[in-house]
Structures are given as structure tokens and as C-alpha cells.
Coordinates of C-alpha atoms in Angstrom, one line a residue:
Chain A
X28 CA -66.3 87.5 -61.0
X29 CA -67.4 91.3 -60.5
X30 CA -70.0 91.7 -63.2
X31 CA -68.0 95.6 -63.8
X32 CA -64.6 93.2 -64.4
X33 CA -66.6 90.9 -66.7
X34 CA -67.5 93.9 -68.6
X35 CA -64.2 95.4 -69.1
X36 CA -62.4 92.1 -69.9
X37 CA -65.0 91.6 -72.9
X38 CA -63.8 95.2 -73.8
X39 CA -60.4 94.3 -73.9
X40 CA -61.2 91.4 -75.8
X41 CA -59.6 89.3 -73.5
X42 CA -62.5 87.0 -72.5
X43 CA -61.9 83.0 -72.1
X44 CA -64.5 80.7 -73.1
X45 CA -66.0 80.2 -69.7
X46 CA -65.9 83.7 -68.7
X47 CA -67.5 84.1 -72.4
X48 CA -70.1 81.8 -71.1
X49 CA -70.8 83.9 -67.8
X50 CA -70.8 87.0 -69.9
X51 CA -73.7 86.1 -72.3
X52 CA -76.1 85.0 -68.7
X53 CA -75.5 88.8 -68.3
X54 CA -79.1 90.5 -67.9
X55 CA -77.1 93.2 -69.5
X56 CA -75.6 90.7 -72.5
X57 CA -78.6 91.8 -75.2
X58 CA -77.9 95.6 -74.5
X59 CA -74.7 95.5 -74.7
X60 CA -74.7 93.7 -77.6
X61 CA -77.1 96.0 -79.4
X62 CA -75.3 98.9 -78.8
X63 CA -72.0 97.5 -79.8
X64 CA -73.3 96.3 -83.4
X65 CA -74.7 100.1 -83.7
X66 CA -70.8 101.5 -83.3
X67 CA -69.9 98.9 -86.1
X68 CA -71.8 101.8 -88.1
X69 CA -69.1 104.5 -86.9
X70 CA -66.2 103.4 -88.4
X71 CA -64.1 105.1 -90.1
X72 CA -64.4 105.1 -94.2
X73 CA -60.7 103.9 -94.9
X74 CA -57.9 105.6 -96.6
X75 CA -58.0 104.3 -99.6
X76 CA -54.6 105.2 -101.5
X77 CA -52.3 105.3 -98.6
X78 CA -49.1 104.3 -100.8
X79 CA -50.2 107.3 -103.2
X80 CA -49.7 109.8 -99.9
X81 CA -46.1 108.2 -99.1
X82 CA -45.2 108.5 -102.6
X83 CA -46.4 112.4 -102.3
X84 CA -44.7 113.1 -99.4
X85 CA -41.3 111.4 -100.3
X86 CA -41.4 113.5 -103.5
X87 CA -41.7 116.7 -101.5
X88 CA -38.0 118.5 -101.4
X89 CA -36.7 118.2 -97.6
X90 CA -35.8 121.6 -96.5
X91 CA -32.3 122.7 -97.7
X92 CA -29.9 122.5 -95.1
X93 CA -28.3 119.7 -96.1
X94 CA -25.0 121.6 -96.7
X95 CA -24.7 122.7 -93.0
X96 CA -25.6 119.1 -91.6
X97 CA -22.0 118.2 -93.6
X98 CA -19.9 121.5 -92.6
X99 CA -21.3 119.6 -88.6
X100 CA -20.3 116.4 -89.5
X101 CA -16.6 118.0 -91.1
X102 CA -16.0 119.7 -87.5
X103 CA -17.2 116.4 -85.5
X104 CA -14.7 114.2 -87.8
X105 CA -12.2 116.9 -86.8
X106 CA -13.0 117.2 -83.2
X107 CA -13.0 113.3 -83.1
X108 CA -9.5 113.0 -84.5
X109 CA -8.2 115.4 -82.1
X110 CA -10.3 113.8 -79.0
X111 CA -8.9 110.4 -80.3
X112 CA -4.5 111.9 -80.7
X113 CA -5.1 113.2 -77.5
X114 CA -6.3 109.9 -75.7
X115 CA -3.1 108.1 -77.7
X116 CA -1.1 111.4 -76.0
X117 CA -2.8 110.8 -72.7
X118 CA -2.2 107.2 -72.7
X119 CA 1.4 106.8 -74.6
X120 CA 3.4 109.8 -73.6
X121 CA 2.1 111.4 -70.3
X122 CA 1.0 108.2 -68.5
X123 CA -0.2 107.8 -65.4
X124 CA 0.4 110.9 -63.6
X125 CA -2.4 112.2 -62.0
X126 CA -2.6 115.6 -61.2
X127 CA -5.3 117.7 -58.7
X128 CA -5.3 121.4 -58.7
X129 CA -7.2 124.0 -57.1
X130 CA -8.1 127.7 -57.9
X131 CA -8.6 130.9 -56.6
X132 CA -10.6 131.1 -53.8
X133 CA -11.3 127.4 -53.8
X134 CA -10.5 124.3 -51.8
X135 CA -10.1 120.8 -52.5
X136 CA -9.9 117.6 -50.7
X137 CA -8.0 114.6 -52.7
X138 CA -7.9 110.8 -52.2
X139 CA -4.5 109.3 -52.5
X140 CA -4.6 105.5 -54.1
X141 CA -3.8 104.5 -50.8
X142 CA -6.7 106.1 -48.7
X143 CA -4.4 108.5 -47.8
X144 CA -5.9 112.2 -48.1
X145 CA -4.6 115.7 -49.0
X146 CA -6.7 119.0 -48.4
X147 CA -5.6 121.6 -51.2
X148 CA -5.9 124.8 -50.1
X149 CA -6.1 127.6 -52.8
X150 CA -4.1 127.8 -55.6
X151 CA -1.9 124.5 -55.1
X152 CA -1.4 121.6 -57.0
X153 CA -0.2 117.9 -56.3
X154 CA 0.5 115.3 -58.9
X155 CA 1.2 111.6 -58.3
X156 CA 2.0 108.6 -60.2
X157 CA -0.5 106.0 -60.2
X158 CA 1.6 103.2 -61.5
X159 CA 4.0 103.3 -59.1
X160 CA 2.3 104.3 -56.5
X161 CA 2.4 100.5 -54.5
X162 CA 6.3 101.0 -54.5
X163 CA 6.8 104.1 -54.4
X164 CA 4.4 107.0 -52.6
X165 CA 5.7 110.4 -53.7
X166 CA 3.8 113.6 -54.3
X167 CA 5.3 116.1 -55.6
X168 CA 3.4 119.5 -54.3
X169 CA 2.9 122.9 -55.3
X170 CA 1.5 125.6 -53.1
X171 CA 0.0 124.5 -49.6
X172 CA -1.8 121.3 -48.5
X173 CA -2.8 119.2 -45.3
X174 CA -1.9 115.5 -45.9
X175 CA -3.1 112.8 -43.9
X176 CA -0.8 110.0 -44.7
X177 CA -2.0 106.2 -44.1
X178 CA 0.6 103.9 -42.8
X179 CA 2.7 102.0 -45.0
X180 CA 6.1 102.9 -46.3
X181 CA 8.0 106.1 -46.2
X182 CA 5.5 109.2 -48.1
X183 CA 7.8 111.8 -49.6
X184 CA 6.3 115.4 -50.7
X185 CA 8.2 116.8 -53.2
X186 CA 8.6 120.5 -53.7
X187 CA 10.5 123.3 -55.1
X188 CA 12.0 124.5 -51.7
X189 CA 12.7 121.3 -50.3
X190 CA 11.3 117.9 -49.4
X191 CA 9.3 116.0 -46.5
X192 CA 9.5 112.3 -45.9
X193 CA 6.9 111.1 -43.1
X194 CA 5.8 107.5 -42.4
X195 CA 1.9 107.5 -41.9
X196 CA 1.4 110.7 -39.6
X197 CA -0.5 113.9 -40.2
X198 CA 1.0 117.4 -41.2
X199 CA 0.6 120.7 -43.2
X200 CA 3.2 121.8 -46.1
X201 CA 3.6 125.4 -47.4
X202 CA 5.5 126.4 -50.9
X203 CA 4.6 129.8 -51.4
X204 CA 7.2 131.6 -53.4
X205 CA 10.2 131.6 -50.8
X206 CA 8.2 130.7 -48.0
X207 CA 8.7 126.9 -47.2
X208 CA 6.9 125.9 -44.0
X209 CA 5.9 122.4 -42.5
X210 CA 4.1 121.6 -39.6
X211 CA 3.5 118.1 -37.9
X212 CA 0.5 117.5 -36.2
X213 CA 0.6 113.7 -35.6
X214 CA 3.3 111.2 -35.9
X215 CA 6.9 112.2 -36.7
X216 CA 8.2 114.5 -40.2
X217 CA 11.2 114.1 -41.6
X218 CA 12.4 117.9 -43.0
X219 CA 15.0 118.3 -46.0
X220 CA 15.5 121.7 -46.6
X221 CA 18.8 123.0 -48.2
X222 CA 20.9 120.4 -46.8
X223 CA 19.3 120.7 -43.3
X224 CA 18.0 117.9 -42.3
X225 CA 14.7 118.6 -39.3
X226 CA 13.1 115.5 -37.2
X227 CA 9.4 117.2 -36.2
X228 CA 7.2 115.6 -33.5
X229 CA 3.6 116.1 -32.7
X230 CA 3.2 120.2 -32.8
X231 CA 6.1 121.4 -34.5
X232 CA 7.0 123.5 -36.5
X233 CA 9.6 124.1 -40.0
X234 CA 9.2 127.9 -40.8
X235 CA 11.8 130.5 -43.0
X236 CA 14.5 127.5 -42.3
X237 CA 14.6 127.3 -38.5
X238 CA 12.7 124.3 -36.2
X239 CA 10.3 125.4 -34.0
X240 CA 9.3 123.8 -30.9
X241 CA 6.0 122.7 -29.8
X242 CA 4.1 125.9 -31.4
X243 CA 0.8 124.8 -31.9
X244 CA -1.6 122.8 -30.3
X245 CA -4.0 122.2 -33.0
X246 CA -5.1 119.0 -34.9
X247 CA -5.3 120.6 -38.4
X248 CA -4.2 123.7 -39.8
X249 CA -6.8 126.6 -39.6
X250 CA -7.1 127.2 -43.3
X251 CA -8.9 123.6 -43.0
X252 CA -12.0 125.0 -41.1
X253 CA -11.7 128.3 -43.3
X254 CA -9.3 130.8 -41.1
X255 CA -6.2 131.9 -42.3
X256 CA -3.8 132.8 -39.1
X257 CA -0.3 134.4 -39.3
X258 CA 2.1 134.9 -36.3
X259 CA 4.6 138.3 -37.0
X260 CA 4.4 137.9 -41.1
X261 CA 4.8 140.4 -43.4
X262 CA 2.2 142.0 -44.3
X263 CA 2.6 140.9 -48.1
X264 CA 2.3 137.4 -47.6
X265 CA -0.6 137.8 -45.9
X266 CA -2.4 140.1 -48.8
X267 CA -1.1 137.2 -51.1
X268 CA -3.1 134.6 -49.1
X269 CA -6.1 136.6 -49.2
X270 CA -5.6 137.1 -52.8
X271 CA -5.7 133.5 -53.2
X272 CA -8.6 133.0 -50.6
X273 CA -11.1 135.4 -52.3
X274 CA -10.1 135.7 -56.0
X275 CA -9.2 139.2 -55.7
X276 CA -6.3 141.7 -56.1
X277 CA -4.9 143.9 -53.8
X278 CA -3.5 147.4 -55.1
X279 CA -1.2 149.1 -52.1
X280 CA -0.3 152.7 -52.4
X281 CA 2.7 153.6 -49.6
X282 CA 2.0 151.0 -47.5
X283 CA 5.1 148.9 -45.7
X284 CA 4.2 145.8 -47.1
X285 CA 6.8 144.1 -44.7
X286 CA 5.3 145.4 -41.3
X287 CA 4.8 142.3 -39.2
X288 CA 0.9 141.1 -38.9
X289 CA -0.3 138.8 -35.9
X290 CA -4.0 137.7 -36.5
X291 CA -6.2 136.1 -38.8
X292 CA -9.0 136.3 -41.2
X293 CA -11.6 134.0 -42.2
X294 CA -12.5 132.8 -45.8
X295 CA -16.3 133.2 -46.1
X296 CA -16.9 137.0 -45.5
X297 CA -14.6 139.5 -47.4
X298 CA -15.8 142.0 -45.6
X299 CA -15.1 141.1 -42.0
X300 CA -11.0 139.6 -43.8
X301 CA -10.0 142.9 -44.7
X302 CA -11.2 144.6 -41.6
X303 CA -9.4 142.4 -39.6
X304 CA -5.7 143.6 -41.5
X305 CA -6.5 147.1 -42.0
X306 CA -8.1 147.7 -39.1
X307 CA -4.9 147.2 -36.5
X308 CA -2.5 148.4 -39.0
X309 CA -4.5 151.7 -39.9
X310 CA -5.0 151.0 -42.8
X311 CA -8.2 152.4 -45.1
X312 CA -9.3 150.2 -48.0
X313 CA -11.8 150.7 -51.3
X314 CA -13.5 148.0 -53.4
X315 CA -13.9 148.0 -57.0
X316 CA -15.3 145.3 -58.8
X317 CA -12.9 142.5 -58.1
X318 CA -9.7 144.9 -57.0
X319 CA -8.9 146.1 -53.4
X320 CA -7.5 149.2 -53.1
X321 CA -5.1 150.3 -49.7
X322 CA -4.5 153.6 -48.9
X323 CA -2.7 154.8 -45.4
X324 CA -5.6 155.9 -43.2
X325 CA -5.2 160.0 -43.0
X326 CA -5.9 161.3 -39.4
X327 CA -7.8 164.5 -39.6
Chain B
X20 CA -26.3 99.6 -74.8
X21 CA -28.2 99.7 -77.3
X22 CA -27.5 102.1 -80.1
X23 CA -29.8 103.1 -83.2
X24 CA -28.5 102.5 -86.7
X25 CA -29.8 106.0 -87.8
X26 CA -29.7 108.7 -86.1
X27 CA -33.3 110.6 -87.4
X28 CA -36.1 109.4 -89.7
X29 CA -34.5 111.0 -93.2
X30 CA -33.6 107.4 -94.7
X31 CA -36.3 106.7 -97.5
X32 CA -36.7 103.0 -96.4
X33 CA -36.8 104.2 -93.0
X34 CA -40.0 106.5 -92.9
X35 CA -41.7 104.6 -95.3
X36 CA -42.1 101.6 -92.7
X37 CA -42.9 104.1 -90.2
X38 CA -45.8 105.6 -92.3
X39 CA -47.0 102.2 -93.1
X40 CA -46.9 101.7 -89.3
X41 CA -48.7 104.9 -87.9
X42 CA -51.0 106.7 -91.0
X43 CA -54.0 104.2 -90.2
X44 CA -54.0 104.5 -86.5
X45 CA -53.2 108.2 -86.6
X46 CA -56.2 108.8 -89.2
X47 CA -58.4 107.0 -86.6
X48 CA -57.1 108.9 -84.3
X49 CA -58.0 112.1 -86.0
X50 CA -61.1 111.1 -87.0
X51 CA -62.5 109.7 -83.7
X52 CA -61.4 112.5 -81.8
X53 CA -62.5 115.6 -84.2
X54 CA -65.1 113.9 -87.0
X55 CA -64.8 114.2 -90.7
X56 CA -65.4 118.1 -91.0
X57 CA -61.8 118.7 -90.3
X58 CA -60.5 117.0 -93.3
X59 CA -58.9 113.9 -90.8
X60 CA -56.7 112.7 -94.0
X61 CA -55.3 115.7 -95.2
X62 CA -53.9 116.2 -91.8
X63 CA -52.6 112.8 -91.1
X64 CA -50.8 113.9 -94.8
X65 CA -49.7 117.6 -93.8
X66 CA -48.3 115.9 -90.4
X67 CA -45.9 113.4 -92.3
X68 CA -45.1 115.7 -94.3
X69 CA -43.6 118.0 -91.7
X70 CA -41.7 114.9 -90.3
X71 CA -40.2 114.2 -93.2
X72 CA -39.5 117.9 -93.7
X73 CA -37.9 118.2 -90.3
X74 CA -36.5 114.5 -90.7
X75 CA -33.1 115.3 -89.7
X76 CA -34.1 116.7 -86.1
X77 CA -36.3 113.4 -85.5
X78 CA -35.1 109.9 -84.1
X79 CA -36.9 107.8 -84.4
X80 CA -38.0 106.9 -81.2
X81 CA -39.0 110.8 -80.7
X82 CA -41.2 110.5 -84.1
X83 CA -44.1 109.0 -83.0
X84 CA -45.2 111.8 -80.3
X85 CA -43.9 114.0 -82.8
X86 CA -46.0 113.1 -85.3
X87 CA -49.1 113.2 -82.6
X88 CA -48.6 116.1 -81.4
X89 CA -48.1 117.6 -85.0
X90 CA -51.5 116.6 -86.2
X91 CA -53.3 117.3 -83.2
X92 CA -52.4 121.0 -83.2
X93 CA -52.8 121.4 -86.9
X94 CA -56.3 120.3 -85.8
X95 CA -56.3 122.6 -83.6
X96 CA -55.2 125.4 -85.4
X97 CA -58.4 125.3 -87.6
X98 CA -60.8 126.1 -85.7
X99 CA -62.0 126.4 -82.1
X100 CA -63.6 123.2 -81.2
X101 CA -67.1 122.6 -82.2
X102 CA -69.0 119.2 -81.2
X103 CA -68.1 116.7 -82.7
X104 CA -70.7 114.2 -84.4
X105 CA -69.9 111.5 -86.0
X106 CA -71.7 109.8 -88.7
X107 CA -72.7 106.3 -89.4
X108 CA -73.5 104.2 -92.3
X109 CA -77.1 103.6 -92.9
X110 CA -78.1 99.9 -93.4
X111 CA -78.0 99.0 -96.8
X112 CA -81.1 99.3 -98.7
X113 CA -82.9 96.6 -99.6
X114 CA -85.8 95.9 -102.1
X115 CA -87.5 93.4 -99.7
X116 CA -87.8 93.4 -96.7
X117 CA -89.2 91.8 -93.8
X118 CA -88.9 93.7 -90.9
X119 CA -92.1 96.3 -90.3
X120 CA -92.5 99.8 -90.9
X121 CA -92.1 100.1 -86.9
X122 CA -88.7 98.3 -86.4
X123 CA -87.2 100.5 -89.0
X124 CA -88.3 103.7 -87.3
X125 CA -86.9 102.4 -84.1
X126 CA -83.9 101.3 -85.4
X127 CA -83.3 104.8 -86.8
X128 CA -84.2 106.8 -83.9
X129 CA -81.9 104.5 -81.7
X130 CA -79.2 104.9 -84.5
X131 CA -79.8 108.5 -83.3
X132 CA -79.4 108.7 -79.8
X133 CA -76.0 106.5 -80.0
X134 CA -74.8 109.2 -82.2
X135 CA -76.1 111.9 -79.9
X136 CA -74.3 109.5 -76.8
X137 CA -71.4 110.0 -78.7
X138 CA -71.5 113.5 -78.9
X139 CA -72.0 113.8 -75.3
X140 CA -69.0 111.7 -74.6
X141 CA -65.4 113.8 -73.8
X142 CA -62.9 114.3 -76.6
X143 CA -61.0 111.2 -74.1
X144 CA -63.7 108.7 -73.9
X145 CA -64.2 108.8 -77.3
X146 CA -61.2 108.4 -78.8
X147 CA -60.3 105.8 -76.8
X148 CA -63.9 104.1 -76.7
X149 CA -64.3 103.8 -80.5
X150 CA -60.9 102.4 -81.0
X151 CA -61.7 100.1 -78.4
X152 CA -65.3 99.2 -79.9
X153 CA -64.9 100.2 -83.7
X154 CA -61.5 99.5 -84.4
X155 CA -61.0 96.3 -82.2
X156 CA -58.0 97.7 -80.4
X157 CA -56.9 96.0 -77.2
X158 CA -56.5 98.0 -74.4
X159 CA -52.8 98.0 -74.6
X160 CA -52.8 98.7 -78.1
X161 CA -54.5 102.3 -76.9
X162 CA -52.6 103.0 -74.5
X163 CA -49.2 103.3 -77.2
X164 CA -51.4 105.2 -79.8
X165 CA -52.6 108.1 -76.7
X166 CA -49.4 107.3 -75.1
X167 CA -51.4 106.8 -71.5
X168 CA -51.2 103.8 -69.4
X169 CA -53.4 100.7 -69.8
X170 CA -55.5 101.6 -66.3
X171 CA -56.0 105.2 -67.8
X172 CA -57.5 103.5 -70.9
X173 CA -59.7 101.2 -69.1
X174 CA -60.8 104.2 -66.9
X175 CA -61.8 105.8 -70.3
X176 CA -63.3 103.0 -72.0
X177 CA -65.3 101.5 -69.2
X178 CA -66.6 105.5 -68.5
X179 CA -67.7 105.9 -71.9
X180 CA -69.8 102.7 -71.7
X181 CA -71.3 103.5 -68.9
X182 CA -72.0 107.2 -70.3
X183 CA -73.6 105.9 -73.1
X184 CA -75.9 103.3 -71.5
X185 CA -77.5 105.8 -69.7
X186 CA -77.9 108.3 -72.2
X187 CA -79.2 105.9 -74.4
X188 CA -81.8 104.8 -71.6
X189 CA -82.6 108.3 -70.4
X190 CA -82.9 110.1 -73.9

């Protein structure tokens, strides 16, 4: 053994008997030992009356906010109470529906229990029921999402304006206000709207209650990869998407808000949205703060 | 998971066992690293003191470094830091003795230049090195108090030895 390693094991006081043995045949053994006997001389006089100290201190007043410590612990007994009646709510009453919703200018993708998934675009909602979602795969939908449906037995989407059955395919659903629109981009979609009942293949489309055949070509909607396109719609449904898109509110003065708009705008860049509606529509617009003013452009 | 039965330090029975625990090894710790000329006990006392004043705030597994780092900068606070001697115990005096005139001298003056070694050592190496040597603390035993790892202690200790030897040899 190193003599360095012999050293520090005796200074850990970890030596065994044979290394003890090699340790005193150290040339350095006599040194060391001298100059270990002088530290003896160092120590410390002891505390003498340590129990007299505690005592002391425990006698010392503890600083007086005692009273506030129990006003903390009145609100946490209250806030527990309520946390606690609102798990028994949560678990008795509203069970098992599971809800996802997205905001202003925000996105969302979902899992389904079933690996199927639904993008949320802004401002929509879906809600499902867990429990019986082995038998029976319903969702009921508010606002506009992209579902990609895993096969199994027959999906339904639920909404206000009408319903969609589909059997593991993909396809986009739109609820805004009146506007009820569905478009299939894989597989086939069943369409019940006001007793109309619409078969969509691959590419087509259910807008304003009439089929549409073979209109787009795309996989996914646009608003997936952060576009928003509209083909002749007014104008105020478009200003309402943006809305949604960018958290923002639009104030018109005298503008047709049902002139027709063909384009789109994107959802990362304000800026470059608005100039692509005002722009062909001649239309002049002025921020301030989070509102978006529209005035008719004035030709000098 | 493990959960602690209280929450801070304020039960009686509770900081009691943890003074009885800590006030040695924190006096030693005082006294190694600043010498007796800051008052070493009164701070050990004025640093519990605080604890138990501020008990409420404390867990107890928070306390210990608390109560460290509490004494240490009440030292501190003091007074800038001077060199720090230590002072040893001279042999008890007896009426007889055997050993000549010339041992005793020697014995003195090498009294002196271990105390004049120590000195010399960092505020680290000290502390660490007369725990080790004075106290009889185990390597691992260091490393809680200074809250460093065993190899950091051994670094320090084995240092300090070496420091020493050879200002012993060269003074």
C-alpha cells in the first residue's frame, strides 16, 4: 500500500491491525506521532453547562405571530373542505366526462381513449365519456376540429347543428354559430344535418347544407399547419376566425361585412393576416392595444 | 413517501434533541475555524436562539444548514477576519521533574511552531484538520458537519498534514 493511502487511512481512523503494523515501520511513524500528541493540546475547553443554554433559549418568547399561523391554518381547513366536496362532486355527480377546450388564439391536439386523435382549433371544445367509451365512441363537439378516427365501431360527433357518424376515417367539423361544415379527407362520413342525410368520400365537402363534390385535394385542413382559407365567405366570418386566431377584436365602421372573401391568412404574423383581407377589399385598418379598427380606405 | 411528523422545529421536545445533537459539534466548529476571541459559545447560543425564534419557518431537515450558516455569519458580522491562533494547554506543572532544562525549552518552542503551522493553515484545512486530529471525527463524520463530500474532506485533511510537516521542518 501507497505510503500517502497509509497516511490518510490512519487519519480516518480506519486502520486494521496489519495495516497498523505497516504504519508504525513508517520512517515517518515518530513524527507523526509527535505532532499528533501536540494537537491533543488544541482542544477545545468544553461547554460546560450546555442544558443551562437550552433551558435559556426555550425560555426566550418565540416571536408573536402565532395568531396568523392559525388565521393560515383556518383558510387551509377551509380550502381543504372545499378541495375535498368538490372531488365527492367530481367523482359522484359529474362522472367521467372528460372535457378539452381550447382558447383564443390557441390550438390543441387531444388523444381519444382509443388512440384516436382530434386537433382543436381555437375556441372549440369536445367532451367524451370515458366510461362508456369501449361501447359507445361519441364526442360531442363545439366549435371546429380535425379528428382522426381509429378503426373500430361507428364514431359519432355530436353538435348543435347536426351530427357525423364515420367508421375509422379522417375528416374536419365546423360549428361556428350557423355555419355547419364537414369535410372528409379519408375514408367515408356519414352527414346528418336537419333531416338530410349526406354520404362523403375522400375530398368532399358538407358546407351551408348542400354536398360538395370532390373540392379539395388536401390531407388535412389548413388551419392544421396554421392558415386559415375561405372560398366566397362573408367577410364576417372570416373577421370572426381571425378573432379567434389572434385574441383580438375587430371594430368595423361601414364596412359590408357580407362581401364575399376568397383567400387566406396565416396564424403566426398579425400583421401580414390583416393585410391579406384589407388589402383586396380596400380596406384601411388601425391597431390599438388588443382592438382592430376597419375603416373604408378613402381615395384622395 | 416518507412524510415528517412536524412540520418545523417549534415542538419543545423536538429542538431540544436537536440542540443536544448539534451545540457540541457546532461550538467546535466555531472555535476551530475562528479561535476563542470571538466568543465561540455565545454564538453557538445566539444561533439557536434565532432557530428557535424563527422555529416555525424551519423543518427540520432545513435546520441544520440553517443553523450553520446562522452562526457562521454572526461570526462574521463581528469583525473582519483576523488570523486566527489558537491556544493550547501547557503541560501540567509538576514539582519534580526529570526531563532537563533543554527538553523543556524544545518542547515549548516546538509547542510554538505547531501553533504558528496552524495559523498558516486555511480557514478549510483547519477546521476540518482539528476535527479530524483533536476531536477524533471520522472523515465521514466531517463531511455532515461542513456539509462537503468525504473526498473534499480527505483533500483538506491530508493538505493540512502535509502543510504542517513542512512548516514545522522549515520554521
Amino acid at each position: 500500500m501507497e505510503k500517502s493511502d497509509l497516511i490518510k487511512k490512519w487519519l480516518n481512523h480506519d486502520l486494521n491491525a496489519q495495516e497498523h503494523e505497516a504504519f508504525k515501520n513508517l520512517n515517518d511513524h515518530d513524527e507523526l506521532m509527535k505532532i499528533n500528541d501536540s494537537l491533543k493540546k488544541f482542544k477545545v475547553k468544553p461547554i460546560i453547562d450546555r442544558e443551562k443554554i437550552l433551558d435559556s433559549i426555550i425560555s426566550q418568547k418565540k416571536q408573536k405571530d402565532k395568531p396568523i399561523r392559525k388565521i393560515i391554518n383556518f383558510s387551509a381547513k377551509v380550502a381543504a373542505i372545499l378541495l375535498v366536496s368538490l372531488g365527492i362532486y367530481k367523482v359522484f355527480i359529474k362522472n367521467d366526462i372528460t372535457r378539452i377546450q381550447t382558447n383564443y388564439a390557441d390550438k390543441t391536439l387531444a388523444q381519444l381513449p382509443d388512440n384516436s386523435t382530434v386537433n382543436l382549433n381555437a375556441v372549440s371544445s369536445i367532451s367524451f365519456n370515458k366510461k362508456t367509451w369501449k361501447t359507445k365512441r361519441e364526442v360531442t363537439l363545439k366549435g371546429e376540429a380535425f379528428f382522426k378516427v381509429a378503426k373500430g365501431a361507428t364514431f359519432d360527433v355530436i353538435t348543435d347543428q347536426g351530427n357525423v357518424k364515420v367508421l375509422g376515417t379522417e375528416f374536419n367539423v365546423k360549428v361556428r354559430g350557423e355555419i355547419f361544415e364537414v369535410v372528409c379527407y379519408e375514408g367515408l362520413v356519414s352527414v346528418f344535418h336537419k333531416n338530410k342525410n349526406v354520404k362523403l368520400s375522400p375530398g368532399d365537402s358538407f358546407i351551408a347544407g348542400n354536398f360538395i363534390k370532390n373540392n379539395t385535394e388536401k390531407t388535412e385542413p389548413s388551419w392544421i399547419s396554421n392558415e386559415s382559407n375561405f372560398i366566397s365567405e362573408p367577410l364576417i366570418n372570416v373577421l370572426k376566425e381571425l378573432e379567434r386566431q389572434y385574441s383580438i377584436e375587430i371594430i368595423t365602421n361601414a364596412i359590408n361585412t357580407k362581401q364575399l372573401f376568397t383567400g387566406k391568412f396565416v396564424h403566426n404574423n398579425l400583421d401580414l393576416a390583416l393585410k391579406a383581407i384589407t388589402l383586396p377589399l380596400h380596406i384601411k385598418y388601425t391597431k390599438s392595444g388588443s382592438k382592430i379598427i376597419l375603416n373604408i380606405e378613402n381615395h384622395l | 413517501m416518507s412524510k415528517n411528523i412536524h412540520k418545523d422545529i417549534c415542538n419543545e421536545t423536538l429542538f431540544s434533541s436537536f440542540f443536544n445533537k448539534h451545540s457540541k459539534d457546532l461550538y467546535n466548529f466555531l472555535y476551530y475555524k475562528f479561535g476563542d476571541k470571538l466568543n465561540p459559545e455565545d454564538k453557538m447560543q445566539e444561533a439557536f436562539l434565532k432557530i428557535w425564534q424563527n422555529c416555525h419557518k424551519i423543518t427540520l431537515d432545513k435546520a441544520k444548514s440553517f443553523l450553520y450558516t446562522t452562526a457562521n455569519n454572526l461570526m462574521l458580522n463581528q469583525v473582519k477576519h483576523e488570523k486566527v491562533k489558537l491556544k493550547y494547554a501547557s503541560a501540567p506543572q509538576k514539582e519534580h521533574t526529570n526531563e532537563s532544562p533543554q527538553f523543556l525549552m524544545e518542547e515549548d518552542e516546538y509547542m510554538e511552531k505547531i501553533q504558528n503551522a496552524l495559523a498558516n493553515l486555511t480557514e478549510a484545512q483547519r477546521v476540518a484538520f482539528l476535527l479530524n486530529r483533536v476531536e477524533g471525527k471520522r472523515f465521514k463524520e466531517i463531511a455532515e458537519i461542513l456539509n462537503i463530500s468525504v473526498k473534499a474532506v480527505e483533500k483538506r485533511i491530508y493538505g493540512a498534514l502535509k502543510k504542517l510537516r513542512e512548516d514545522i521542518e522549515g520554521l
